[in-house]
mmCIF file of C-alpha atoms in Angstrom:
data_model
loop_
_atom_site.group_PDB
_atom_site.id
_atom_site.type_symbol
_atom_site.label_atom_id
_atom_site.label_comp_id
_atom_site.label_asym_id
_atom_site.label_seq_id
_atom_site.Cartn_x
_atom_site.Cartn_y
_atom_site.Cartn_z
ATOM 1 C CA UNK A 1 0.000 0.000 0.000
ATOM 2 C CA UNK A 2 1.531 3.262 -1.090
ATOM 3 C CA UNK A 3 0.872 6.394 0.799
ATOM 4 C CA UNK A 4 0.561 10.215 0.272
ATOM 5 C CA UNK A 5 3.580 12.081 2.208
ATOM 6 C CA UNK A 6 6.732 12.688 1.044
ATOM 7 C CA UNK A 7 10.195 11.485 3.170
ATOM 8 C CA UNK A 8 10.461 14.413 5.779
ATOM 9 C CA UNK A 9 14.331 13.874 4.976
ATOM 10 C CA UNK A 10 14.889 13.920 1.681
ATOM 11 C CA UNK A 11 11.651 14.730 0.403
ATOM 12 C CA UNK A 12 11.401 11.512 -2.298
ATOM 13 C CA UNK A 13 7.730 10.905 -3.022
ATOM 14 C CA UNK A 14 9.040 6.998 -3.651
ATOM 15 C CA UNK A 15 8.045 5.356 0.084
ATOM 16 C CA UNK A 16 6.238 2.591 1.169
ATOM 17 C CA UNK A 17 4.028 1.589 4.441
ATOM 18 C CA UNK A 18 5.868 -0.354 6.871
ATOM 19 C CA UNK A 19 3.132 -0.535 9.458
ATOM 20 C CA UNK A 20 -0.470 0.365 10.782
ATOM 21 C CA UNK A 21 -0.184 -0.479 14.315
ATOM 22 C CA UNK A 22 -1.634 1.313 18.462
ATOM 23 C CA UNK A 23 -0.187 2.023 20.871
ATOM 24 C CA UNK A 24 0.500 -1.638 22.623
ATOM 25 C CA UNK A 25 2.681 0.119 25.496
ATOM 26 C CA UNK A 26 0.346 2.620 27.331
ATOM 27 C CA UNK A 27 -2.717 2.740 24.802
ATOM 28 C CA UNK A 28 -2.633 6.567 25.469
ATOM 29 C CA UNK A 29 -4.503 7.292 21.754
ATOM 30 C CA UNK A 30 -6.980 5.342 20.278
ATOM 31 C CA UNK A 31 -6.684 3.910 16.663
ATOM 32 C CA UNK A 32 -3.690 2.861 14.523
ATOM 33 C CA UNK A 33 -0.755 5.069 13.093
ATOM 34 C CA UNK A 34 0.796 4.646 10.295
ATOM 35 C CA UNK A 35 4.611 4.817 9.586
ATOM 36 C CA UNK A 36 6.324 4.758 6.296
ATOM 37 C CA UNK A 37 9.606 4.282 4.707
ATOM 38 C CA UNK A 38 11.698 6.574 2.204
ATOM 39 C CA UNK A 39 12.974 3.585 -0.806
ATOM 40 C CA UNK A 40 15.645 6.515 -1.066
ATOM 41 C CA UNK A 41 17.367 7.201 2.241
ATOM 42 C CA UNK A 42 15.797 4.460 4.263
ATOM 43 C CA UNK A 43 14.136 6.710 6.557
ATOM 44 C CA UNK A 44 11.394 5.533 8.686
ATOM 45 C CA UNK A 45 8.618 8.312 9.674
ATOM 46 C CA UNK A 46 4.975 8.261 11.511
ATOM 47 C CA UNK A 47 2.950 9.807 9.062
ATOM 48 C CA UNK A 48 0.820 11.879 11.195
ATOM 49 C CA UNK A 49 2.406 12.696 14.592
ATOM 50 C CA UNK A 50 0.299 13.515 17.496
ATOM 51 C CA UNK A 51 -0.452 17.419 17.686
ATOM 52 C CA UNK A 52 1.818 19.043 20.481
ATOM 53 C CA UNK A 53 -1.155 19.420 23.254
ATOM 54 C CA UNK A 54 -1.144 15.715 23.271
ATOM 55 C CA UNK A 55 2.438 15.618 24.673
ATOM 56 C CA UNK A 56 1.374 15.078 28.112
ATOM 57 C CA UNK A 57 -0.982 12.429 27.052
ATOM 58 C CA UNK A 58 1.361 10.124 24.910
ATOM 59 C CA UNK A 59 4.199 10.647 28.093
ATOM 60 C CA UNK A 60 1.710 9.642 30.864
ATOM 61 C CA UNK A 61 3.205 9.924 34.306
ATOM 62 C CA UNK A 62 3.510 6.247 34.066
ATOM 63 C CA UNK A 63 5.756 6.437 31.182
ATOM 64 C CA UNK A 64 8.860 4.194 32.035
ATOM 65 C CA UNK A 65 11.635 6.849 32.470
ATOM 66 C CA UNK A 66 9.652 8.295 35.366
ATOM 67 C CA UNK A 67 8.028 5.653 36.966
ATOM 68 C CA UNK A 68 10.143 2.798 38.852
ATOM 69 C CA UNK A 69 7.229 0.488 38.801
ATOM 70 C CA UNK A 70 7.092 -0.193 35.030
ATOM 71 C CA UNK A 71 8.657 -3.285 33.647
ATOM 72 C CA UNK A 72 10.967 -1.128 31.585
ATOM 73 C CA UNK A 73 12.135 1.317 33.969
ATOM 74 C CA UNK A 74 16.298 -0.363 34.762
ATOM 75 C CA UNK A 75 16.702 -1.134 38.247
ATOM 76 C CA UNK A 76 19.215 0.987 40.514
ATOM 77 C CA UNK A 77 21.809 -1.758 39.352
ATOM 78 C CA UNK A 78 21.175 -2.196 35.753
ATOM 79 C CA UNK A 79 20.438 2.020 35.500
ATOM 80 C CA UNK A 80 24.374 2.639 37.216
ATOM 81 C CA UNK A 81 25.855 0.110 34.978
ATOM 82 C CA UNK A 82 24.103 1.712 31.482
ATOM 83 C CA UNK A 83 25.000 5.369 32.888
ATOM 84 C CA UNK A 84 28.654 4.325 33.481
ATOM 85 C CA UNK A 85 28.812 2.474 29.900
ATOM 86 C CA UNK A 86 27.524 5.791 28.069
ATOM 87 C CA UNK A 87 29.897 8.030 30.194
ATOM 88 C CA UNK A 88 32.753 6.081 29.148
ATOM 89 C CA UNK A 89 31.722 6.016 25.304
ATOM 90 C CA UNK A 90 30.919 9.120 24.819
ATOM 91 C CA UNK A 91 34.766 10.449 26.528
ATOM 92 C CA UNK A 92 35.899 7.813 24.748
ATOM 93 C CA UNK A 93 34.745 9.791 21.574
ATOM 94 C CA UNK A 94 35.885 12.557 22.856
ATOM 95 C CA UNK A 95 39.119 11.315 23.983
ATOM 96 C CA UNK A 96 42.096 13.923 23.174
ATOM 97 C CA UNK A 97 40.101 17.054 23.117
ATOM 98 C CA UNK A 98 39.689 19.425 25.850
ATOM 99 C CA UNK A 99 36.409 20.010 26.804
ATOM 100 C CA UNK A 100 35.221 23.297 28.611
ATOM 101 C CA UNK A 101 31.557 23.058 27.810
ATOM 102 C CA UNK A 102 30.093 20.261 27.425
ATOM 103 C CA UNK A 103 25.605 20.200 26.805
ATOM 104 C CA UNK A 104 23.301 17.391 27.063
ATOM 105 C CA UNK A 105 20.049 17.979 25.011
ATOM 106 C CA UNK A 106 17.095 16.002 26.791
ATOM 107 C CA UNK A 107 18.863 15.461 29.907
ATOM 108 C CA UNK A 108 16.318 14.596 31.823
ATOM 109 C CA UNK A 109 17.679 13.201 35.348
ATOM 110 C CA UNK A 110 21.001 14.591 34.503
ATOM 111 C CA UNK A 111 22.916 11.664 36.103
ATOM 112 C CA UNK A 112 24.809 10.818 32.815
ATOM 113 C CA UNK A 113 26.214 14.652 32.785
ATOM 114 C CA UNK A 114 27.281 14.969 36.152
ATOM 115 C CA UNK A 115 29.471 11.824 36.163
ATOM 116 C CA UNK A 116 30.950 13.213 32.736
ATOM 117 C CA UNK A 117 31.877 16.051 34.887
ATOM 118 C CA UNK A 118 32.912 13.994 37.653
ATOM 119 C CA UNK A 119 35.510 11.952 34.607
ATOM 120 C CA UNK A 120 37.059 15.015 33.458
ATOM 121 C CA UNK A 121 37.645 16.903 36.408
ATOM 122 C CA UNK A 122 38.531 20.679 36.550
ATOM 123 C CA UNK A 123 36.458 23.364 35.578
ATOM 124 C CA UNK A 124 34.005 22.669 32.659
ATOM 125 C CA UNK A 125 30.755 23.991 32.340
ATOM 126 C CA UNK A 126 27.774 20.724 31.981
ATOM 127 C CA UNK A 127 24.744 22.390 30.653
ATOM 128 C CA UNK A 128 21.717 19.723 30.944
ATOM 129 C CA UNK A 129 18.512 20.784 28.757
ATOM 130 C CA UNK A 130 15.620 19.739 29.318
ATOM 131 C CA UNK A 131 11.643 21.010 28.830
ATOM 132 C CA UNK A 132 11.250 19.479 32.130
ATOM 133 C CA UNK A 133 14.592 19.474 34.156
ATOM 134 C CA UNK A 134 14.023 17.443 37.005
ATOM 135 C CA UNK A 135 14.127 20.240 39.374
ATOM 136 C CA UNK A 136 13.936 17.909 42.755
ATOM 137 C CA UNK A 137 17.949 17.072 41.947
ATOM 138 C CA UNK A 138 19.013 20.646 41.344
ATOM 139 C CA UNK A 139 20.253 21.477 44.319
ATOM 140 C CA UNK A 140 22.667 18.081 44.329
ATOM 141 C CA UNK A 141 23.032 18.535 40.694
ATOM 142 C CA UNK A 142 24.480 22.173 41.296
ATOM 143 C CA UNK A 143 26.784 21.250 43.953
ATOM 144 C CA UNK A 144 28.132 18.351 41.273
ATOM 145 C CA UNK A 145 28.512 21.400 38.925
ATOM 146 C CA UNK A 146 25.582 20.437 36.438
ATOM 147 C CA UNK A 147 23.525 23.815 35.706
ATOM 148 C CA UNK A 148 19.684 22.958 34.480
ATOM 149 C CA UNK A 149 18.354 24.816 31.660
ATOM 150 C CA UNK A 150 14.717 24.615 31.066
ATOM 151 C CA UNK A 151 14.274 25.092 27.153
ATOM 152 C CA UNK A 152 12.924 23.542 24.248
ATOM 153 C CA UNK A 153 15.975 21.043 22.505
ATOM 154 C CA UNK A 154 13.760 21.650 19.007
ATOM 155 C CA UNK A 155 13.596 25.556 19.755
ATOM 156 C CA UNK A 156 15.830 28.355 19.166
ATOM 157 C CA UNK A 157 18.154 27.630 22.345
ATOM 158 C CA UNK A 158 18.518 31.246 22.948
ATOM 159 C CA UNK A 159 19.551 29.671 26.465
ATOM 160 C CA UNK A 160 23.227 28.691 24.763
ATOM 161 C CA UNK A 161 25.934 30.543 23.661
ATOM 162 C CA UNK A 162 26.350 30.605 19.294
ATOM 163 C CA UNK A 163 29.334 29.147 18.403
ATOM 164 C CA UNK A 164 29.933 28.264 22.105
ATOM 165 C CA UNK A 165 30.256 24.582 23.556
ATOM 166 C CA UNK A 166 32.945 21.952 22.565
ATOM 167 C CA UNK A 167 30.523 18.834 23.140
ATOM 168 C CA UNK A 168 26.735 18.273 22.796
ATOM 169 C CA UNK A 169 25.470 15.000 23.539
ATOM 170 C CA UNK A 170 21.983 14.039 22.403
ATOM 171 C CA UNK A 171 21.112 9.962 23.459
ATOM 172 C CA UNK A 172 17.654 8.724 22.478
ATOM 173 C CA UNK A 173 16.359 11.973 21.890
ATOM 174 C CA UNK A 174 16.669 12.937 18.218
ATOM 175 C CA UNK A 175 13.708 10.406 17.088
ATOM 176 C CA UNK A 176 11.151 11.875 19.648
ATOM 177 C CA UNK A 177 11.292 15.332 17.432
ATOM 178 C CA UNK A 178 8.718 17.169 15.108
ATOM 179 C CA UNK A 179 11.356 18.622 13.261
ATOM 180 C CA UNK A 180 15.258 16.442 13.491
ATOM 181 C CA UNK A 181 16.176 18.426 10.737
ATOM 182 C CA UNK A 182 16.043 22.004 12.013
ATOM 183 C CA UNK A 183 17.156 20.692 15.890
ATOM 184 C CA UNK A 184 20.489 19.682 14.065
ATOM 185 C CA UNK A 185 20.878 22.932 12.331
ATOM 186 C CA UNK A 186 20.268 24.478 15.695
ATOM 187 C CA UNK A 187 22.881 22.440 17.868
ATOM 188 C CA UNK A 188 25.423 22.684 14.914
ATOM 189 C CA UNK A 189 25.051 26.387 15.625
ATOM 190 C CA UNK A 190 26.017 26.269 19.351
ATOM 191 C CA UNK A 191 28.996 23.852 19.129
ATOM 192 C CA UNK A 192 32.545 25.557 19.097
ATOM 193 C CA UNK A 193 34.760 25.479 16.406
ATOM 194 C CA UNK A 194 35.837 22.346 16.243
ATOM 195 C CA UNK A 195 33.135 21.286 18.241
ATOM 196 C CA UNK A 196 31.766 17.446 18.618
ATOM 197 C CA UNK A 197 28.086 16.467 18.535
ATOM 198 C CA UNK A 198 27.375 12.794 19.396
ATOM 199 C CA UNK A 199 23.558 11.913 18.740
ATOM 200 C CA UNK A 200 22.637 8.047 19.809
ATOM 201 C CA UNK A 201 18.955 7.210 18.454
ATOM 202 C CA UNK A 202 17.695 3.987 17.342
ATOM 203 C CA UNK A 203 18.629 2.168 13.778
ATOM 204 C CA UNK A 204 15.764 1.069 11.529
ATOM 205 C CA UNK A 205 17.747 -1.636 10.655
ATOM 206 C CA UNK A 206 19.253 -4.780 11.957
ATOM 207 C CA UNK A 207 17.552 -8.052 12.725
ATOM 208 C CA UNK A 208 15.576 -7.034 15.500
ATOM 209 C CA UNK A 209 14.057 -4.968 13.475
ATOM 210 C CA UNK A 210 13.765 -7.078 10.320
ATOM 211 C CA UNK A 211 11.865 -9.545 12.797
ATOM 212 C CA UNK A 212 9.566 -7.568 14.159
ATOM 213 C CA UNK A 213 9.069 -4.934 11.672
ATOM 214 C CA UNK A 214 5.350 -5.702 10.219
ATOM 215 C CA UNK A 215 3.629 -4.298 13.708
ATOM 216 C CA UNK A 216 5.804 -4.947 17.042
ATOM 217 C CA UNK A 217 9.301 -3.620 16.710
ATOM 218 C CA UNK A 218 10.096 -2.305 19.686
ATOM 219 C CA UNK A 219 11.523 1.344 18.514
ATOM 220 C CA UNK A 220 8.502 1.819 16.666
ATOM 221 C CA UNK A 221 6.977 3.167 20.205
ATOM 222 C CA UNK A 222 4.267 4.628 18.481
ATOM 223 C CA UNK A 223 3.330 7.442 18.780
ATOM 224 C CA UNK A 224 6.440 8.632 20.258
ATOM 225 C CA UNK A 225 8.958 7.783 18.260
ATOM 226 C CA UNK A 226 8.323 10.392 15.359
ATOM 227 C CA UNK A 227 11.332 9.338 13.145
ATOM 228 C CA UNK A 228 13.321 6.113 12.595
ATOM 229 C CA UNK A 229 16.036 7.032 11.189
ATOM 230 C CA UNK A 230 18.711 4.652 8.838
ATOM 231 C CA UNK A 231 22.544 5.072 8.512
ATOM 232 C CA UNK A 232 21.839 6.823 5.490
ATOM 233 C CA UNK A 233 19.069 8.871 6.693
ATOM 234 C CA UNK A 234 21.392 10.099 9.475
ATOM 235 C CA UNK A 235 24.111 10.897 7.860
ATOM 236 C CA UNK A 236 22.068 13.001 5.464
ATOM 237 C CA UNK A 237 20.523 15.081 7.605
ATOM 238 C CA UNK A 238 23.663 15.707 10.009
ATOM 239 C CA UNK A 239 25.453 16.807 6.578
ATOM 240 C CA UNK A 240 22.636 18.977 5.533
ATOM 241 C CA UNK A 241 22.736 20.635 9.216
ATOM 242 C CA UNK A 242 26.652 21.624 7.791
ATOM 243 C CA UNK A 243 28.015 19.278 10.198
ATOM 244 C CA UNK A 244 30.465 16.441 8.812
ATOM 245 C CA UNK A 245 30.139 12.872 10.175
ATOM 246 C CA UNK A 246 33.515 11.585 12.112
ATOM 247 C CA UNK A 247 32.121 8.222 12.535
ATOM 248 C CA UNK A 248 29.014 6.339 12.816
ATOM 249 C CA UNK A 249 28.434 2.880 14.854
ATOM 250 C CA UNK A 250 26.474 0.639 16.432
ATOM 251 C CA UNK A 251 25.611 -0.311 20.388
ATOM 252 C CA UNK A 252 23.164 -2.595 22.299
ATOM 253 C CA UNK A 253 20.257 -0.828 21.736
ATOM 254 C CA UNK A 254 17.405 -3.429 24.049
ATOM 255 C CA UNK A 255 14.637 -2.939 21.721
ATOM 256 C CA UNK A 256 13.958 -6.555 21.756
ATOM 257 C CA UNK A 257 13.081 -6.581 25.142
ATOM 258 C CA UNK A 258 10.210 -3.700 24.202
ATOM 259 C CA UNK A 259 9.738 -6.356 20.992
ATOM 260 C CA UNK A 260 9.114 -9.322 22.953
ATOM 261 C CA UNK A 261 6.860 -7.337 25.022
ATOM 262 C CA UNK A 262 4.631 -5.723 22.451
ATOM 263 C CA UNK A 263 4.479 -9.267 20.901
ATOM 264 C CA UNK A 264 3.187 -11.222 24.333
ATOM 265 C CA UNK A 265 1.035 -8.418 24.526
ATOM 266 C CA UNK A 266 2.101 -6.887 27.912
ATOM 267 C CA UNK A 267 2.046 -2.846 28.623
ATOM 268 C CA UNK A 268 4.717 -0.332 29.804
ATOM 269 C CA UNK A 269 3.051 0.822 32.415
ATOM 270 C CA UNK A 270 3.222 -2.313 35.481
ATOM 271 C CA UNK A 271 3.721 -6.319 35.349
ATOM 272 C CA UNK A 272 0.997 -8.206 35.138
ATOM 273 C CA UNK A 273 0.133 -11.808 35.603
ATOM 274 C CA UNK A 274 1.601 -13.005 32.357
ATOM 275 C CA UNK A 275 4.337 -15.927 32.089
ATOM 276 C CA UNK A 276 6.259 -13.477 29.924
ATOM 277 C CA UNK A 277 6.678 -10.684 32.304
ATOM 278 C CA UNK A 278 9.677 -12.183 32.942
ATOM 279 C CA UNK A 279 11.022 -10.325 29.627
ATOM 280 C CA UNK A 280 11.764 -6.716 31.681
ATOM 281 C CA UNK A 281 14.629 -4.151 31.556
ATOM 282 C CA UNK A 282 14.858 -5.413 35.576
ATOM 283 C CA UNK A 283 15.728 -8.977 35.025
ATOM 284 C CA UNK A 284 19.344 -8.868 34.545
ATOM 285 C CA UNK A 285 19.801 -12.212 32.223
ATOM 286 C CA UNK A 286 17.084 -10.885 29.714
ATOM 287 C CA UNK A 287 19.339 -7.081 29.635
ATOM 288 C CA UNK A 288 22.209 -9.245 29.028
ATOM 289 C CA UNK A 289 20.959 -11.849 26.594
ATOM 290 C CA UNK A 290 19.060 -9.010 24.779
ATOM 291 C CA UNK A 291 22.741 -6.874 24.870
ATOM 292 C CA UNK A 292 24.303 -9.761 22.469
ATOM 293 C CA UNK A 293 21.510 -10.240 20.043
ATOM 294 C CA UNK A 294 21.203 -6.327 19.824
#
């Protein structure tokens, strides 16, 4: 089945459907949504994302980041262990540079930044953005040197300097915007000459996804996920944004855990009475089995 809108990327009319599916994690709209993908750059896109007043509803307060009761939310062992991984990749990527500013776009609890602070050492200024900083932490967060800045990552950042900070990091938080393209453009602007930006978001590729990809791949998380984006897709859109690409790779990603879930039919929200509720982001054999296929 063909359908009607162009690739939001590179605007090729030559697409195809890739799914019709709900909500299976929190049910927070009613009806299916459709998501296509560009034959051209391999972009994968929901065709009509939710209007911006629905926000609130398609992030319930049960959504999984805030809420320690849902199956996916990582325990205090598993969450330490993923937040010390990502603090030593992304210095790792940044290894050899010196870093005075460093920002993290959608930071929300700000834990990853202030141990990246903690790493280097010295003065450098960790900026943590956020539409919703977690406010409760600030005071701790302050005295670990992380500063909170409430802003919109997809807005004009009139919050950060032009031309001003040597690393922005941006994990999982590039597919979740209306408009990738012009959020690019925007951080390329307020990374220093010779700045790095290091965006993590998930591959529409791989054989999770080539498994599941007909309704209940995981990092379809409709209607959140607004864009899937391929290497290629990526790549484009980071070059259009008149950045160049240093390198692009792969990590463990545990979308077959969400996968699994949406295919045993089992919510986000709490564990139910299910066999399969065993598949969590809290059990840590599952983590680690779904790590190596991943």
């Amino acid at each position: 089945m063909e359908t009607s809108i162009n690739c939001p990327i590179c605007q090729s009319p030559d697409h195809s459907l890739l799914t019709r599916a709900p909500d299976y994690e929190y049910r927070s709209l009613p009806g299916d949504f459709a998501i296509s993908q560009c034959r051209q750059c391999g972009h994968g896109y929901l065709e009509e994302p939710p209007h911006p007043d629905k926000l609130p509803v398609i992030y319930p307060p049960t959504y999984y980041t805030v809420t320690v009761d849902s199956p996916l939310h990582f325990g205090d062992f598993i969450h330490r262990k993923k937040i010390a991984r990502d603090v030593k990749r992304i210095l790792s990527f940044a290894k050899g540079r010196q870093l005075k500013s460093v920002v993290d776009m959608g930071c929300g609890e700000a834990e990853r930044l202030a141990q990246i602070g903690e790493s280097l050492g010295g003065e450098v200024e960790l900026l943590g953005v956020d539409f919703q900083p977690d406010y409760e932490r600030e005071d701790e967060l302050k005295a670990r040197g992380v500063q909170l800045v409430e802003d919109n990552i997809e807005g004009d950042l009139d919050t950060l300097r032009d031309n001003g900070h040597d690393l922005i990091v941006s994990c999982q938080t590039l597919e979740h915007l209306y408009t990738p393209d012009v959020a690019l453009s925007t951080w390329a602007r307020k990374l220093a000459p010779g700045g790095l930006l290091l965006v993590e978001t998930p591959n529409i590729g791989g054989l999770d996804f080539k498994l599941f990809k007909k309704s209940h791949w995981g990092f379809y998380h409709i209607p959140r996920h607004f864009h899937m984006f391929s290497r290629q897709s990526l790549r484009d859109t980071t070059e259009a944004a008149g950045l160049s690409v240093v390198k692009q790779g792969f990590i463990p990603s545990g979308s077959t855990i969400l996968s699994l879930r949406n295919w045993f039919g089992l919510d986000s929200i709490e564990r139910g009475p299910s066999f399969w509720e065993f598949i969590s982001n809290k059990n840590i054999f599952v983590v680690g089995c779904s790590g190596v296929f991943d």
